[in-house]
CSV table of C-alpha atoms in Angstrom, one decimal:
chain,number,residue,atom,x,y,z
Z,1,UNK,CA,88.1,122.7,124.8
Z,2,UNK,CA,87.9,125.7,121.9
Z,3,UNK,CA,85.8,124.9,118.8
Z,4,UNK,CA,88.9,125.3,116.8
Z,5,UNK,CA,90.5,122.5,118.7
Z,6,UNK,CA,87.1,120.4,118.8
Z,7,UNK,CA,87.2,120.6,114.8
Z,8,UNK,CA,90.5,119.1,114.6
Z,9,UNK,CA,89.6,116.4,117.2
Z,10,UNK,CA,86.7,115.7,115.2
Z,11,UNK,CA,88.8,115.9,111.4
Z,12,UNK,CA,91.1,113.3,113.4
Z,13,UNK,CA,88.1,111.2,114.0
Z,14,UNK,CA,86.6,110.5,111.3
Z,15,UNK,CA,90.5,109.8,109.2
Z,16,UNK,CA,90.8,106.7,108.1
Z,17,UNK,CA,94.1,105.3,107.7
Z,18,UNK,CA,95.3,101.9,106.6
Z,19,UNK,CA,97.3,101.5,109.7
Z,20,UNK,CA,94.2,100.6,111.4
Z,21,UNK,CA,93.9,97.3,109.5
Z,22,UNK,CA,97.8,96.4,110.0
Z,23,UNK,CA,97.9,93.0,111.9
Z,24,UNK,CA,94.6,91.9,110.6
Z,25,UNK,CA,94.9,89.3,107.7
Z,26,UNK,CA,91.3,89.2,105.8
Z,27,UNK,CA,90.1,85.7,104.9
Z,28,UNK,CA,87.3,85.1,102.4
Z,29,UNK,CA,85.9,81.6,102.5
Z,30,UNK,CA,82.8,80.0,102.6
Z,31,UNK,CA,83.2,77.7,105.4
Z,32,UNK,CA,82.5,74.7,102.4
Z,33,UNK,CA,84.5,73.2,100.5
Z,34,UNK,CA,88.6,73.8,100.2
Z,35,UNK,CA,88.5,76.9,99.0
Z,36,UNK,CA,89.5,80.2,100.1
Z,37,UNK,CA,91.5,83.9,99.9
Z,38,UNK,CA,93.0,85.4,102.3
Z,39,UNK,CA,95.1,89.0,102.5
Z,40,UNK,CA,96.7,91.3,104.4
Z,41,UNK,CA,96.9,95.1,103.7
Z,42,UNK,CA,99.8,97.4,104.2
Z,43,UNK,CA,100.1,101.1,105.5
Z,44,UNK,CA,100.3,102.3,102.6
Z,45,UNK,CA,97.5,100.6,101.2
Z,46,UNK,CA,99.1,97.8,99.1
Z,47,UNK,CA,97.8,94.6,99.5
Z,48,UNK,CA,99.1,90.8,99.0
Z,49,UNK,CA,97.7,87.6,99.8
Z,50,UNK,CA,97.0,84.2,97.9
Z,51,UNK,CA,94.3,82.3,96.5
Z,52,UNK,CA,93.6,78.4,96.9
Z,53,UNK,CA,91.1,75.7,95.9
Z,54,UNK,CA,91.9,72.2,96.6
Z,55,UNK,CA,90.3,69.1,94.7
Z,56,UNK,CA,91.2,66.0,95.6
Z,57,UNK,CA,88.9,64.2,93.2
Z,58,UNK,CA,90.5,65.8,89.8
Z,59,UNK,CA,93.0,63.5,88.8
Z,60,UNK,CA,94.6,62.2,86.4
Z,61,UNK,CA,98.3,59.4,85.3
Z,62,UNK,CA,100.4,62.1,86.6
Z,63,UNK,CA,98.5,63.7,89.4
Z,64,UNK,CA,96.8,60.8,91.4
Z,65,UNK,CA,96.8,63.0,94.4
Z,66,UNK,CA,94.7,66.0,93.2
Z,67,UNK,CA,94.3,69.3,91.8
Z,68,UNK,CA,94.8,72.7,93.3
Z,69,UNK,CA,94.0,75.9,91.8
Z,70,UNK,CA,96.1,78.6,93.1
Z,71,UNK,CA,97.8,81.8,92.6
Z,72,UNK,CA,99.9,84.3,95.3
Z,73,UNK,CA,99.1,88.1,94.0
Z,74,UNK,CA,99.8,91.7,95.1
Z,75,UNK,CA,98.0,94.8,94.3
Z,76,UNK,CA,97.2,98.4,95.6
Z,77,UNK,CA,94.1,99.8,97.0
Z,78,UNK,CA,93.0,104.0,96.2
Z,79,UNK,CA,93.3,106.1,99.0
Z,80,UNK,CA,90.1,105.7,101.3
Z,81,UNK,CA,87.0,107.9,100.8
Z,82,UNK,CA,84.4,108.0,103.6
Z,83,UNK,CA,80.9,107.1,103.0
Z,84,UNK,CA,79.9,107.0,106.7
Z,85,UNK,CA,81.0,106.9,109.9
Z,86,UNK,CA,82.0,103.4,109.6
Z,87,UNK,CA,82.2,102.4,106.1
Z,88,UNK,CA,85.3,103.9,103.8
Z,89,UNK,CA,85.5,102.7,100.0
Z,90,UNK,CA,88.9,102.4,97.9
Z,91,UNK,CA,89.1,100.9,94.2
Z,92,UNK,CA,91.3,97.6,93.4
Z,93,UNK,CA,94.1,100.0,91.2
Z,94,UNK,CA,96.1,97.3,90.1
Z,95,UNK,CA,96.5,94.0,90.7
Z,96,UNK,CA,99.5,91.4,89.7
Z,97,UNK,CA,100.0,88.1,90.0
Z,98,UNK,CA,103.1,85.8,91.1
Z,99,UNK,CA,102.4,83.2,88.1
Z,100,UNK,CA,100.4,83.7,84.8
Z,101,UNK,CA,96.9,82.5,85.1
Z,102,UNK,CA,97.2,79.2,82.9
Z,103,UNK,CA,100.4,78.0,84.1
Z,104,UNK,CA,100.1,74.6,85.2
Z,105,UNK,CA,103.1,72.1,86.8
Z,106,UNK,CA,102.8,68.7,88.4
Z,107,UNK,CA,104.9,68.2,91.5
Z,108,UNK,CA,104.5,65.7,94.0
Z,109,UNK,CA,101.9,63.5,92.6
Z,110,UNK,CA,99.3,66.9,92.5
Z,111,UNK,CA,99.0,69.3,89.6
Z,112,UNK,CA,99.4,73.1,90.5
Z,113,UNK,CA,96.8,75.1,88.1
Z,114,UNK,CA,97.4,78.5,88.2
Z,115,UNK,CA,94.7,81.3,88.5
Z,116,UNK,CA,93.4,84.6,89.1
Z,117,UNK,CA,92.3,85.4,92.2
Z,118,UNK,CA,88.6,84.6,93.4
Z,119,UNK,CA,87.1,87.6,95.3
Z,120,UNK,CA,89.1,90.5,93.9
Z,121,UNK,CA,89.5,92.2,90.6
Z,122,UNK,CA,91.1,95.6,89.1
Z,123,UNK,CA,88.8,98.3,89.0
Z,124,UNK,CA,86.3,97.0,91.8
Z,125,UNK,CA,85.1,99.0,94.7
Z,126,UNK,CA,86.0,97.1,98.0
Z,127,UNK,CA,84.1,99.0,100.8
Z,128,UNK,CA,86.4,98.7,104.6
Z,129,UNK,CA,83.9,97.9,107.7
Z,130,UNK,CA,85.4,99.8,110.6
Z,131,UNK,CA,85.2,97.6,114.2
Z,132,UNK,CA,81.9,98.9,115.9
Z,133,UNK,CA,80.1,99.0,112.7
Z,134,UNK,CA,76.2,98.4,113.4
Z,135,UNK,CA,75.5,95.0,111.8
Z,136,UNK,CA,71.8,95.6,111.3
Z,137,UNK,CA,72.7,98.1,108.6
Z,138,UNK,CA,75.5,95.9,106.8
Z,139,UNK,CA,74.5,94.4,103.1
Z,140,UNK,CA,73.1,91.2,103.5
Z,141,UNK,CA,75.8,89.9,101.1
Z,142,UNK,CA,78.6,90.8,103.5
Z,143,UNK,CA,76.9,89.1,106.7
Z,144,UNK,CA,76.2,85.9,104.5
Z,145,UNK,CA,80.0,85.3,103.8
Z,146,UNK,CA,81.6,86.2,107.5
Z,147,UNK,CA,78.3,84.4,109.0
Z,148,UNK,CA,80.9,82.1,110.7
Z,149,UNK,CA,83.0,85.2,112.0
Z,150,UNK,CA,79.3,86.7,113.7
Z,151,UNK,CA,78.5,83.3,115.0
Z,152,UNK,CA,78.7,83.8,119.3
Z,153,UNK,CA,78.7,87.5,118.8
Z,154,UNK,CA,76.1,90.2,120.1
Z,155,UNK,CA,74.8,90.9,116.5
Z,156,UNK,CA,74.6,94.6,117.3
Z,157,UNK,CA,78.4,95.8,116.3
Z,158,UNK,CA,81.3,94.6,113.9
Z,159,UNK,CA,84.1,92.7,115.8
Z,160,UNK,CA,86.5,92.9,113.7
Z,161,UNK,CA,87.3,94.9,110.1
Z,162,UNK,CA,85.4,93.7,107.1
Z,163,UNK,CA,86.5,94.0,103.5
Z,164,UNK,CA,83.4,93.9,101.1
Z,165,UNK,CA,83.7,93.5,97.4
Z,166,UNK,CA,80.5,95.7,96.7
Z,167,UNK,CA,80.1,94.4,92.9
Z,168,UNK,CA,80.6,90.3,93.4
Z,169,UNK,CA,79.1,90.9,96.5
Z,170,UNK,CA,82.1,88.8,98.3
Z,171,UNK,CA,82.7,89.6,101.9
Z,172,UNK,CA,86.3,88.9,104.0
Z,173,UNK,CA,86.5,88.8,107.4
Z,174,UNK,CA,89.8,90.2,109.2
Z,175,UNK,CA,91.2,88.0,112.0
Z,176,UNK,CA,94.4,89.5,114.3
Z,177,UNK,CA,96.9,87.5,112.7
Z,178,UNK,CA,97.4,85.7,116.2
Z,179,UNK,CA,94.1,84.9,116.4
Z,180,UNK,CA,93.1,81.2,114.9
Z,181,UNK,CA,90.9,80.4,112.0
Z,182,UNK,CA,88.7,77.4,112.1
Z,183,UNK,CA,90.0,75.0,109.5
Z,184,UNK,CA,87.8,72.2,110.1
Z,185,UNK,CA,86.4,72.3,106.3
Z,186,UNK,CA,90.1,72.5,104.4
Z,187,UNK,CA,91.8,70.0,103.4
Z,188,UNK,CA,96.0,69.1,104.7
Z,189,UNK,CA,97.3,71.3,101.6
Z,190,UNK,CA,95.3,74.2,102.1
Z,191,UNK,CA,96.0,74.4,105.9
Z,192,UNK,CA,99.5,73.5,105.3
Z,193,UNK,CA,99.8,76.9,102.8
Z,194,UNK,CA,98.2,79.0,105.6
């Protein structure tokens, strides 16, 4: 192989494109509680995805089944920059939201509160964990919050992509959207949403 056709092996390498995360949807959860976010990311790096926290215990006359907090958003990420061989960084450009953060309605005996989105804001540097990315060398801020997606793995390499909000340290863990997430800690609303 000639060295002019190495280098363009090696510029096609080392690319990132957003394509590689099509099919994953990224889910950022504690494993605790009835909370969670969860998005997917498009080609052309715009994003969508919704937000949920369920609490049964807050209610009130009107609501005597519960409270949940949620909001469906959409947004767009900066075109990737490498920082190494397995980590790429983009910025939150913008990010929108179905319903104003505020808006509240009761239907159905629960009352819908309206919110931003936990785990994301505009302006903040998400950093993209490629598959095969050495674990050892990951924040410890990342591996705390997709602890359950490591669980049964040989801790040496990624499985799967990771999305890592560097300032709120808040990781997400992507899941092949075929693949099944363990739901044993959310309530019948929040699975039912999923």
């Amino acid at each position: 192989i000639s060295s002019a056709a190495s280098d363009v092996y090696k510029r096609q390498v080392e690319i990132f494109s957003f394509s590689e995360l099509k099919g994953s949807r990224f889910v950022f959860s504690s494993g605790a509680g009835a909370w969670q976010t969860e998005l997917t990311v498009a080609e052309d790096g715009s994003f969508q995805g919704s937000f949920q926290d369920v609490n049964m215990g807050d209610t009130g006359d009107n609501y005597p089944d519960g409270t949940v907090y949620i909001c469906d958003f959409q947004g767009q990420f900066t075109e990737p920059q490498k920082r190494n061989d397995y980590t790429y960084q983009v910025q939150v450009q913008t990010i929108g939201y179905e319903r104003e953060a505020g808006d509240e309605e009761i239907a159905d005996g629960v009352r819908y509160c309206y919110s931003d989105v936990y785990g994301l804001s505009e302006g903040e540097t998400i950093l993209i964990y490629k598959k095969g990315a050495p674990v050892s060398e990951l924040p410890e801020g990342f591996k705390g919050w997709v602890k359950n997606s490591l669980s049964g793995e040989p801790e040496e390499q990624l499985s799967f992509y990771g999305l890592y909000n560097e300032q709120e340290e808040f990781g997400f863990a992507g899941y092949n959207s075929i693949e099944s997430v363990s739901y044993t800690h959310l309530t019948l609303p929040t699975i039912c949403s999923v």
